[in-house]
Amino acid sequence: MNSNRKFLRFFDSEEYEKVVPESDEQKKVAPPLFQQPYPEDAKLIDLIPPEKFTIGKTPFLDLVNSRISRRKYTEEPIFLEELSFLLWCTQGIKKILKSRLGVKRTVPSAGAKSPLETYLVVNRVDGLEPGLYRYISFTHQLMYIKQTDDAEEKIGELAFNQKFVGRAPLIFCWTAVPYRTEWRYTILSHKFIAIDLGIVSQSLYMACEAINLGTVAIGYYEQNKMDELFELDSDEEFVVLLAPVGKYKEEKKLSEFFKYPKREITPEDLAKLIGKYKRKNEVEFIVKDDNLVVKVGEFEEILDPYNETEFIGEFSSRALRFEFTEKGKPEKVIVLTTEDEIVELEYLE
Ligand SMILES: Cc1cc2nc3c(=O)[nH]c(=O)nc-3n(C[C@H](O)[C@H](O)[C@H](O)COP(=O)(O)O)c2cc1C
């Protein structure tokens, strides 16, 4: 573990002299290409150019304040202008350096080396055949790669079974081509590439937010199987991050779920809530250090009180509400799940 941490560090100048090797640039090796080549007869689709965008005018502070990871998408397709906008905001090219030693994009990159490529899994984009595509940033076009069978299910499985990833209308899959950065920065490159990727990912979050789409960075995926899906030469280019994109369902407001106003609570209030409830799994509520804790198997979560019978969760649920019979006996817990569904748990003891 500690040896992996070193990758995040830089060097003092004396150490730098000792450990950083001569680069291919210093050895006068020809610079790499800043876009992966593609066949002459590739099927290319023109995207809408940035000067024609009619979308994305939301004020910056609104984007900053509203951005969250969004994992629940509607069935609606994405429009080509929306896709063009997202690709432009994340990897659009503004200038190719005269020296041919790099490209200037809408996002910064160490040494303008731009070591990333953008691949797409298209499930539902208006006017595009479903399948795999690659962004050809030099000409702001899309290259059709091929069809995929059962893409929705397959991509969900390849995202370590995070099914919502496959169900999105569109999935960004970024690859790294490390040599573009290594040509100049040798062993310093890998931290820079990771930072470049973070910048691109955040740009996608903000671009989505600006046009009322939702996304989430997905770091858990089957590395080799994803590389095989795009037929990559994985010594030179491999997938580094996924991001599903879609129109999102607005979360229910908690104020619509809660029945009573917010109130301070006492340890005596909590004691009344201890008990076991069941629907599919058994769920237990206990009190620890004056906190109400929900237990599902080994998993425990401290709940945030809203009032003496209503609570807010983070992972186990969005919120829950205890209900009692007229005689004051515990009856059930109504749960607002993280998927925004309502589920009832029967009181057991
Ligand atoms: C590098 C990275 C990898 C992530 N991987 C996943 C993932 O595999 N699955 C997932 O649901 N969320 C993933 N996330 C999203 C985080 O869980 C999320 O950003 C975090 O909980 C904060 O929530 P917020 O983005 O809504 O503010 C990832 C985020 C980052 C930056």
Tab-separated table of C-alpha atoms and ligand atoms in Angstrom:
chain	number	residue	atom	x	y	z
A	1	MET	CA	0.000	0.000	0.000
A	2	ASN	CA	2.661	2.540	1.015
A	3	SER	CA	4.600	1.956	-2.189
A	4	ASN	CA	1.465	2.846	-4.175
A	5	ARG	CA	1.227	6.127	-2.253
A	6	LYS	CA	4.526	7.227	-3.746
A	7	PHE	CA	2.811	7.660	-7.067
A	8	LEU	CA	0.988	10.702	-5.683
A	9	ARG	CA	4.189	12.462	-4.616
A	10	PHE	CA	6.474	14.700	-6.640
A	11	PHE	CA	10.229	15.163	-6.005
A	12	ASP	CA	12.604	17.755	-4.603
A	13	SER	CA	14.936	19.026	-7.287
A	14	GLU	CA	18.001	17.016	-6.060
A	15	GLU	CA	15.997	13.779	-6.018
A	16	TYR	CA	14.449	14.643	-9.386
A	17	GLU	CA	17.909	14.774	-10.984
A	18	LYS	CA	18.680	11.306	-9.643
A	19	VAL	CA	15.471	9.367	-10.279
A	20	VAL	CA	13.768	10.874	-13.337
A	21	PRO	CA	15.219	9.240	-16.462
A	22	GLU	CA	15.955	10.900	-19.791
A	23	SER	CA	12.730	11.168	-21.772
A	24	ASP	CA	12.051	10.087	-25.339
A	25	GLU	CA	11.556	13.775	-26.095
A	26	GLN	CA	15.116	14.487	-24.861
A	27	LYS	CA	16.351	11.520	-26.898
A	28	LYS	CA	14.761	13.155	-29.975
A	29	VAL	CA	12.284	10.307	-30.542
A	30	ALA	CA	9.404	11.523	-32.754
A	31	PRO	CA	6.386	12.721	-30.728
A	32	PRO	CA	3.328	10.476	-30.396
A	33	LEU	CA	0.005	11.113	-32.116
A	34	PHE	CA	-2.525	12.966	-29.977
A	35	GLN	CA	-5.435	10.977	-31.336
A	36	GLN	CA	-5.616	7.223	-31.879
A	37	PRO	CA	-5.617	6.461	-35.613
A	38	TYR	CA	-8.745	5.087	-37.272
A	39	PRO	CA	-9.436	3.301	-40.579
A	40	GLU	CA	-9.783	5.444	-43.725
A	41	ASP	CA	-13.204	3.978	-44.418
A	42	ALA	CA	-14.493	4.525	-40.852
A	43	LYS	CA	-18.101	5.646	-40.558
A	44	LEU	CA	-17.894	9.220	-39.213
A	45	ILE	CA	-20.856	11.233	-37.970
A	46	ASP	CA	-20.706	15.028	-37.730
A	47	LEU	CA	-21.506	16.481	-34.319
A	48	ILE	CA	-23.078	19.871	-33.704
A	49	PRO	CA	-20.299	22.494	-33.466
A	50	PRO	CA	-19.988	24.588	-30.280
A	51	GLU	CA	-20.905	27.881	-31.983
A	52	LYS	CA	-24.343	26.385	-32.745
A	53	PHE	CA	-25.135	25.184	-29.220
A	54	THR	CA	-28.486	26.435	-27.930
A	55	ILE	CA	-28.093	24.725	-24.522
A	56	GLY	CA	-25.887	24.989	-21.448
A	57	LYS	CA	-26.368	28.560	-20.298
A	58	THR	CA	-26.918	27.800	-16.589
A	59	PRO	CA	-24.971	30.139	-14.231
A	60	PHE	CA	-21.804	28.540	-12.864
A	61	LEU	CA	-22.705	28.897	-9.179
A	62	ASP	CA	-25.997	27.069	-9.780
A	63	LEU	CA	-24.035	24.161	-11.298
A	64	VAL	CA	-21.618	24.057	-8.377
A	65	ASN	CA	-24.448	24.063	-5.873
A	66	SER	CA	-26.654	21.496	-7.584
A	67	ARG	CA	-24.029	18.933	-8.688
A	68	ILE	CA	-24.405	15.507	-7.156
A	69	SER	CA	-23.803	11.980	-8.424
A	70	ARG	CA	-26.988	10.826	-10.136
A	71	ARG	CA	-27.646	7.133	-10.636
A	72	LYS	CA	-31.277	6.898	-11.666
A	73	TYR	CA	-32.151	7.727	-15.275
A	74	THR	CA	-35.386	7.909	-17.236
A	75	GLU	CA	-36.030	5.943	-20.448
A	76	GLU	CA	-35.801	9.166	-22.496
A	77	PRO	CA	-33.092	9.345	-25.159
A	78	ILE	CA	-30.312	11.926	-25.256
A	79	PHE	CA	-30.324	14.407	-28.153
A	80	LEU	CA	-27.384	14.774	-30.526
A	81	GLU	CA	-26.912	18.394	-29.442
A	82	GLU	CA	-26.636	17.229	-25.823
A	83	LEU	CA	-24.068	14.579	-26.737
A	84	SER	CA	-22.133	17.106	-28.869
A	85	PHE	CA	-22.141	19.504	-25.915
A	86	LEU	CA	-20.860	16.870	-23.461
A	87	LEU	CA	-18.058	15.786	-25.793
A	88	TRP	CA	-17.067	19.377	-26.483
A	89	CYS	CA	-16.996	20.282	-22.773
A	90	THR	CA	-14.919	17.230	-21.830
A	91	GLN	CA	-12.439	16.846	-24.714
A	92	GLY	CA	-13.193	19.473	-27.386
A	93	ILE	CA	-10.116	20.705	-29.296
A	94	LYS	CA	-9.580	24.441	-29.600
A	95	LYS	CA	-6.087	24.424	-31.116
A	96	ILE	CA	-3.395	22.052	-32.324
A	97	LEU	CA	0.014	23.423	-31.276
A	98	LYS	CA	2.102	24.629	-34.238
A	99	SER	CA	4.974	22.486	-32.940
A	100	ARG	CA	2.642	19.451	-33.182
A	101	LEU	CA	3.742	18.615	-29.639
A	102	GLY	CA	0.290	18.761	-28.118
A	103	VAL	CA	-3.271	20.045	-28.357
A	104	LYS	CA	-5.235	22.710	-26.501
A	105	ARG	CA	-8.635	21.523	-25.407
A	106	THR	CA	-11.541	22.820	-23.363
A	107	VAL	CA	-9.879	21.033	-20.398
A	108	PRO	CA	-6.284	21.421	-19.177
A	109	SER	CA	-3.777	18.565	-19.475
A	110	ALA	CA	-0.180	18.250	-18.238
A	111	GLY	CA	2.072	19.508	-21.064
A	112	ALA	CA	-0.998	19.668	-23.375
A	113	LYS	CA	-0.378	15.966	-23.969
A	114	SER	CA	-4.058	14.919	-23.663
A	115	PRO	CA	-3.501	11.240	-22.883
A	116	LEU	CA	-7.223	10.310	-22.892
A	117	GLU	CA	-9.643	9.026	-25.502
A	118	THR	CA	-13.431	9.028	-25.165
A	119	TYR	CA	-15.386	5.913	-26.109
A	120	LEU	CA	-19.152	5.709	-25.820
A	121	VAL	CA	-21.695	2.981	-25.342
A	122	VAL	CA	-24.827	4.346	-26.981
A	123	ASN	CA	-28.086	2.758	-25.836
A	124	ARG	CA	-30.494	5.587	-26.653
A	125	VAL	CA	-29.243	8.672	-28.474
A	126	ASP	CA	-31.689	10.296	-30.883
A	127	GLY	CA	-30.553	9.641	-34.468
A	128	LEU	CA	-27.708	7.226	-33.597
A	129	GLU	CA	-27.720	3.483	-34.048
A	130	PRO	CA	-27.106	1.798	-30.667
A	131	GLY	CA	-23.550	0.495	-30.332
A	132	LEU	CA	-19.988	1.488	-29.548
A	133	TYR	CA	-18.506	4.793	-30.735
A	134	ARG	CA	-15.350	6.872	-30.315
A	135	TYR	CA	-15.085	10.659	-30.217
A	136	ILE	CA	-12.812	11.952	-32.978
A	137	SER	CA	-11.928	15.196	-31.271
A	138	PHE	CA	-9.690	16.615	-34.042
A	139	THR	CA	-12.720	17.004	-36.303
A	140	HIS	CA	-15.480	16.968	-33.638
A	141	GLN	CA	-17.042	13.818	-35.080
A	142	LEU	CA	-18.141	10.430	-33.817
A	143	MET	CA	-16.737	7.212	-35.200
A	144	TYR	CA	-19.075	4.232	-35.201
A	145	ILE	CA	-17.204	1.132	-34.020
A	146	LYS	CA	-19.700	-1.722	-33.843
A	147	GLN	CA	-22.937	-3.057	-32.425
A	148	THR	CA	-23.073	-4.793	-29.063
A	149	ASP	CA	-25.621	-7.405	-28.112
A	150	ASP	CA	-27.392	-7.013	-24.754
A	151	ALA	CA	-25.392	-3.837	-24.034
A	152	GLU	CA	-27.589	-2.815	-21.094
A	153	GLU	CA	-27.094	-6.057	-19.224
A	154	LYS	CA	-23.469	-6.526	-20.271
A	155	ILE	CA	-22.294	-3.060	-19.213
A	156	GLY	CA	-24.094	-3.410	-15.866
A	157	GLU	CA	-22.168	-6.642	-15.268
A	158	LEU	CA	-18.881	-5.095	-16.433
A	159	ALA	CA	-19.419	-2.289	-13.912
A	160	PHE	CA	-19.049	-4.819	-11.082
A	161	ASN	CA	-22.780	-5.481	-11.275
A	162	GLN	CA	-23.820	-1.849	-10.820
A	163	LYS	CA	-26.895	-2.387	-13.002
A	164	PHE	CA	-27.841	1.294	-13.251
A	165	VAL	CA	-24.668	1.918	-15.281
A	166	GLY	CA	-25.870	-0.330	-18.140
A	167	ARG	CA	-29.396	1.100	-18.064
A	168	ALA	CA	-28.237	4.661	-18.861
A	169	PRO	CA	-28.979	5.913	-22.395
A	170	LEU	CA	-25.283	6.738	-22.824
A	171	ILE	CA	-22.095	5.586	-21.088
A	172	PHE	CA	-18.782	7.442	-21.346
A	173	CYS	CA	-15.743	5.117	-21.166
A	174	TRP	CA	-12.442	6.998	-21.014
A	175	THR	CA	-9.203	5.266	-21.938
A	176	ALA	CA	-5.642	6.381	-21.231
A	177	VAL	CA	-2.881	6.240	-23.833
A	178	PRO	CA	-0.018	6.720	-21.340
A	179	TYR	CA	2.804	7.118	-23.883
A	180	ARG	CA	1.493	10.531	-24.960
A	181	THR	CA	2.442	11.853	-21.518
A	182	GLU	CA	5.373	9.458	-20.909
A	183	TRP	CA	7.126	10.723	-24.055
A	184	ARG	CA	7.930	13.879	-22.103
A	185	TYR	CA	7.317	13.133	-18.424
A	186	THR	CA	8.510	9.472	-18.078
A	187	ILE	CA	7.865	8.284	-14.512
A	188	LEU	CA	6.095	11.514	-13.571
A	189	SER	CA	3.337	10.811	-16.073
A	190	HIS	CA	1.010	8.565	-14.131
A	191	LYS	CA	0.058	11.066	-11.476
A	192	PHE	CA	-0.490	13.661	-14.226
A	193	ILE	CA	-2.708	11.278	-16.206
A	194	ALA	CA	-4.831	10.589	-13.120
A	195	ILE	CA	-5.241	14.344	-12.564
A	196	ASP	CA	-6.128	14.886	-16.232
A	197	LEU	CA	-8.795	12.199	-15.873
A	198	GLY	CA	-10.239	13.797	-12.740
A	199	ILE	CA	-10.532	17.104	-14.566
A	200	VAL	CA	-12.331	15.499	-17.499
A	201	SER	CA	-14.668	13.641	-15.170
A	202	GLN	CA	-15.556	16.805	-13.243
A	203	SER	CA	-16.127	18.613	-16.543
A	204	LEU	CA	-18.637	15.920	-17.478
A	205	TYR	CA	-20.401	16.357	-14.130
A	206	MET	CA	-20.673	20.111	-14.675
A	207	ALA	CA	-21.617	19.848	-18.346
A	208	CYS	CA	-24.391	17.381	-17.487
A	209	GLU	CA	-25.642	19.579	-14.685
A	210	ALA	CA	-25.779	22.544	-17.092
A	211	ILE	CA	-28.218	20.735	-19.391
A	212	ASN	CA	-30.281	18.861	-16.802
A	213	LEU	CA	-28.599	15.514	-17.319
A	214	GLY	CA	-27.091	13.411	-14.565
A	215	THR	CA	-23.883	11.413	-14.310
A	216	VAL	CA	-21.667	9.603	-11.815
A	217	ALA	CA	-18.002	8.596	-12.043
A	218	ILE	CA	-17.645	4.796	-11.960
A	219	GLY	CA	-14.256	3.537	-10.794
A	220	TYR	CA	-15.369	-0.083	-10.270
A	221	TYR	CA	-15.346	-2.017	-13.566
A	222	GLU	CA	-13.926	-5.252	-14.992
A	223	GLN	CA	-10.648	-3.980	-16.449
A	224	ASN	CA	-9.789	-6.726	-18.950
A	225	LYS	CA	-13.348	-7.304	-20.116
A	226	MET	CA	-13.904	-3.584	-20.728
A	227	ASP	CA	-10.644	-3.396	-22.704
A	228	GLU	CA	-11.742	-6.418	-24.742
A	229	LEU	CA	-15.141	-4.851	-25.433
A	230	PHE	CA	-13.415	-1.956	-27.228
A	231	GLU	CA	-10.750	-4.283	-28.726
A	232	LEU	CA	-7.923	-2.225	-27.202
A	233	ASP	CA	-4.241	-3.109	-27.328
A	234	SER	CA	-4.221	-2.977	-23.555
A	235	ASP	CA	-0.429	-2.539	-23.240
A	236	GLU	CA	-0.802	0.869	-24.875
A	237	GLU	CA	-4.391	1.901	-24.157
A	238	PHE	CA	-6.844	0.824	-21.484
A	239	VAL	CA	-10.088	1.934	-19.863
A	240	VAL	CA	-9.622	4.191	-16.818
A	241	LEU	CA	-13.106	5.398	-15.844
A	242	LEU	CA	-16.767	5.035	-16.824
A	243	ALA	CA	-19.606	7.532	-16.495
A	244	PRO	CA	-23.231	6.747	-17.336
A	245	VAL	CA	-25.285	9.760	-18.472
A	246	GLY	CA	-29.036	10.257	-18.655
A	247	LYS	CA	-32.012	12.409	-17.896
A	248	TYR	CA	-32.499	11.881	-14.185
A	249	LYS	CA	-35.537	11.484	-12.076
A	250	GLU	CA	-35.858	14.330	-9.574
A	251	GLU	CA	-35.552	12.972	-6.041
A	252	LYS	CA	-38.676	13.128	-3.925
A	253	LYS	CA	-38.481	16.003	-1.452
A	254	LEU	CA	-38.057	14.712	2.093
A	255	SER	CA	-40.590	17.316	3.235
A	256	GLU	CA	-43.191	15.422	1.140
A	257	PHE	CA	-42.282	12.145	2.848
A	258	PHE	CA	-42.173	13.385	6.434
A	259	LYS	CA	-45.511	13.898	8.213
A	260	TYR	CA	-44.378	15.983	11.176
A	261	PRO	CA	-42.181	19.081	11.600
A	262	LYS	CA	-38.501	18.953	12.532
A	263	ARG	CA	-38.009	18.723	16.322
A	264	GLU	CA	-35.221	18.076	18.837
A	265	ILE	CA	-35.419	14.595	20.370
A	266	THR	CA	-34.394	13.022	23.688
A	267	PRO	CA	-32.801	9.623	24.555
A	268	GLU	CA	-36.230	8.599	25.950
A	269	ASP	CA	-37.783	9.149	22.502
A	270	LEU	CA	-35.181	6.842	20.958
A	271	ALA	CA	-35.768	4.025	23.463
A	272	LYS	CA	-39.350	3.654	22.157
A	273	LEU	CA	-38.049	2.830	18.676
A	274	ILE	CA	-35.866	-0.175	19.501
A	275	GLY	CA	-37.141	-3.335	17.785
A	276	LYS	CA	-36.983	-5.757	14.875
A	277	TYR	CA	-38.895	-5.341	11.641
A	278	LYS	CA	-39.047	-7.408	8.488
A	279	ARG	CA	-39.960	-7.350	4.850
A	280	LYS	CA	-37.476	-9.420	2.826
A	281	ASN	CA	-34.598	-9.067	5.299
A	282	GLU	CA	-34.748	-8.596	9.001
A	283	VAL	CA	-33.964	-5.024	10.036
A	284	GLU	CA	-33.140	-4.109	13.604
A	285	PHE	CA	-33.120	-0.706	15.308
A	286	ILE	CA	-30.892	-0.258	18.342
A	287	VAL	CA	-29.601	2.720	20.336
A	288	LYS	CA	-25.840	3.321	20.627
A	289	ASP	CA	-24.340	6.395	22.316
A	290	ASP	CA	-27.669	8.248	22.113
A	291	ASN	CA	-27.981	7.542	18.398
A	292	LEU	CA	-30.577	5.452	16.628
A	293	VAL	CA	-28.735	2.799	14.577
A	294	VAL	CA	-30.211	0.612	11.854
A	295	LYS	CA	-28.706	-2.893	11.509
A	296	VAL	CA	-29.135	-5.042	8.401
A	297	GLY	CA	-26.978	-8.158	8.849
A	298	GLU	CA	-23.441	-6.916	9.526
A	299	PHE	CA	-24.213	-3.444	8.183
A	300	GLU	CA	-24.910	-0.645	10.685
A	301	GLU	CA	-25.782	2.979	10.054
A	302	ILE	CA	-26.423	5.880	12.433
A	303	LEU	CA	-29.642	7.656	11.464
A	304	ASP	CA	-30.049	11.402	11.592
A	305	PRO	CA	-33.184	12.377	13.606
A	306	TYR	CA	-35.737	14.690	11.969
A	307	ASN	CA	-38.198	14.356	14.859
A	308	GLU	CA	-39.029	11.613	17.387
A	309	THR	CA	-40.430	9.178	14.780
A	310	GLU	CA	-38.846	10.283	11.480
A	311	PHE	CA	-35.182	9.843	10.483
A	312	ILE	CA	-32.791	10.494	7.591
A	313	GLY	CA	-30.398	7.811	6.288
A	314	GLU	CA	-27.471	7.838	3.872
A	315	PHE	CA	-26.842	4.303	2.589
A	316	SER	CA	-29.590	2.126	4.139
A	317	SER	CA	-32.418	4.430	3.019
A	318	ARG	CA	-33.062	8.075	2.211
A	319	ALA	CA	-35.480	8.395	5.108
A	320	LEU	CA	-37.772	6.371	7.343
A	321	ARG	CA	-40.813	6.852	9.490
A	322	PHE	CA	-41.941	4.767	12.482
A	323	GLU	CA	-45.693	4.160	12.813
A	324	PHE	CA	-47.586	3.042	15.914
A	325	THR	CA	-51.081	1.638	16.520
A	326	GLU	CA	-53.724	3.805	18.181
A	327	LYS	CA	-52.763	2.123	21.450
A	328	GLY	CA	-49.153	3.232	20.955
A	329	LYS	CA	-47.708	-0.174	20.021
A	330	PRO	CA	-45.047	-0.298	17.267
A	331	GLU	CA	-46.668	-1.331	13.976
A	332	LYS	CA	-44.352	-0.708	11.002
A	333	VAL	CA	-41.555	1.364	9.541
A	334	ILE	CA	-42.165	3.127	6.235
A	335	VAL	CA	-38.911	3.412	4.273
A	336	LEU	CA	-38.080	5.826	1.456
A	337	THR	CA	-35.366	3.808	-0.315
A	338	THR	CA	-32.256	5.239	-1.986
A	339	GLU	CA	-34.085	4.464	-5.263
A	340	ASP	CA	-36.962	6.705	-4.056
A	341	GLU	CA	-39.420	3.861	-3.604
A	342	ILE	CA	-41.651	3.402	-0.579
A	343	VAL	CA	-41.334	0.100	1.279
A	344	GLU	CA	-43.096	-1.032	4.462
A	345	LEU	CA	-41.440	-3.160	7.140
A	346	GLU	CA	-43.716	-5.106	9.541
A	347	TYR	CA	-42.958	-5.029	13.265
A	348	LEU	CA	-41.632	-8.392	14.534
A	349	GLU	CA	-40.828	-7.844	18.211
B	1	LIG	C1	-12.910	8.250	-8.888
B	1	LIG	C2	-14.339	7.995	-8.476
B	1	LIG	C3	-14.872	6.718	-8.547
B	1	LIG	C4	-16.201	6.465	-8.203
B	1	LIG	N1	-16.737	5.209	-8.368
B	1	LIG	C5	-18.053	4.995	-8.115
B	1	LIG	C6	-18.659	3.723	-8.394
B	1	LIG	O1	-18.009	2.761	-8.863
B	1	LIG	N2	-19.973	3.583	-8.132
B	1	LIG	C7	-20.750	4.606	-7.645
B	1	LIG	O2	-21.959	4.418	-7.454
B	1	LIG	N3	-20.206	5.840	-7.386
B	1	LIG	C8	-18.894	6.042	-7.611
B	1	LIG	N4	-18.343	7.303	-7.404
B	1	LIG	C9	-19.197	8.418	-6.926
B	1	LIG	C10	-18.973	8.724	-5.443
B	1	LIG	O3	-19.567	7.693	-4.656
B	1	LIG	C11	-19.606	10.082	-5.110
B	1	LIG	O4	-18.929	11.093	-5.834
B	1	LIG	C12	-19.503	10.387	-3.627
B	1	LIG	O5	-20.327	9.514	-2.861
B	1	LIG	C13	-19.911	11.822	-3.295
B	1	LIG	O6	-21.259	12.043	-3.682
B	1	LIG	P1	-21.655	13.207	-4.700
B	1	LIG	O7	-20.862	13.003	-5.976
B	1	LIG	O8	-23.128	13.053	-4.906
B	1	LIG	O9	-21.289	14.493	-4.049
B	1	LIG	C14	-17.020	7.540	-7.732
B	1	LIG	C15	-16.481	8.838	-7.662
B	1	LIG	C16	-15.162	9.069	-8.043
B	1	LIG	C17	-14.637	10.497	-8.009
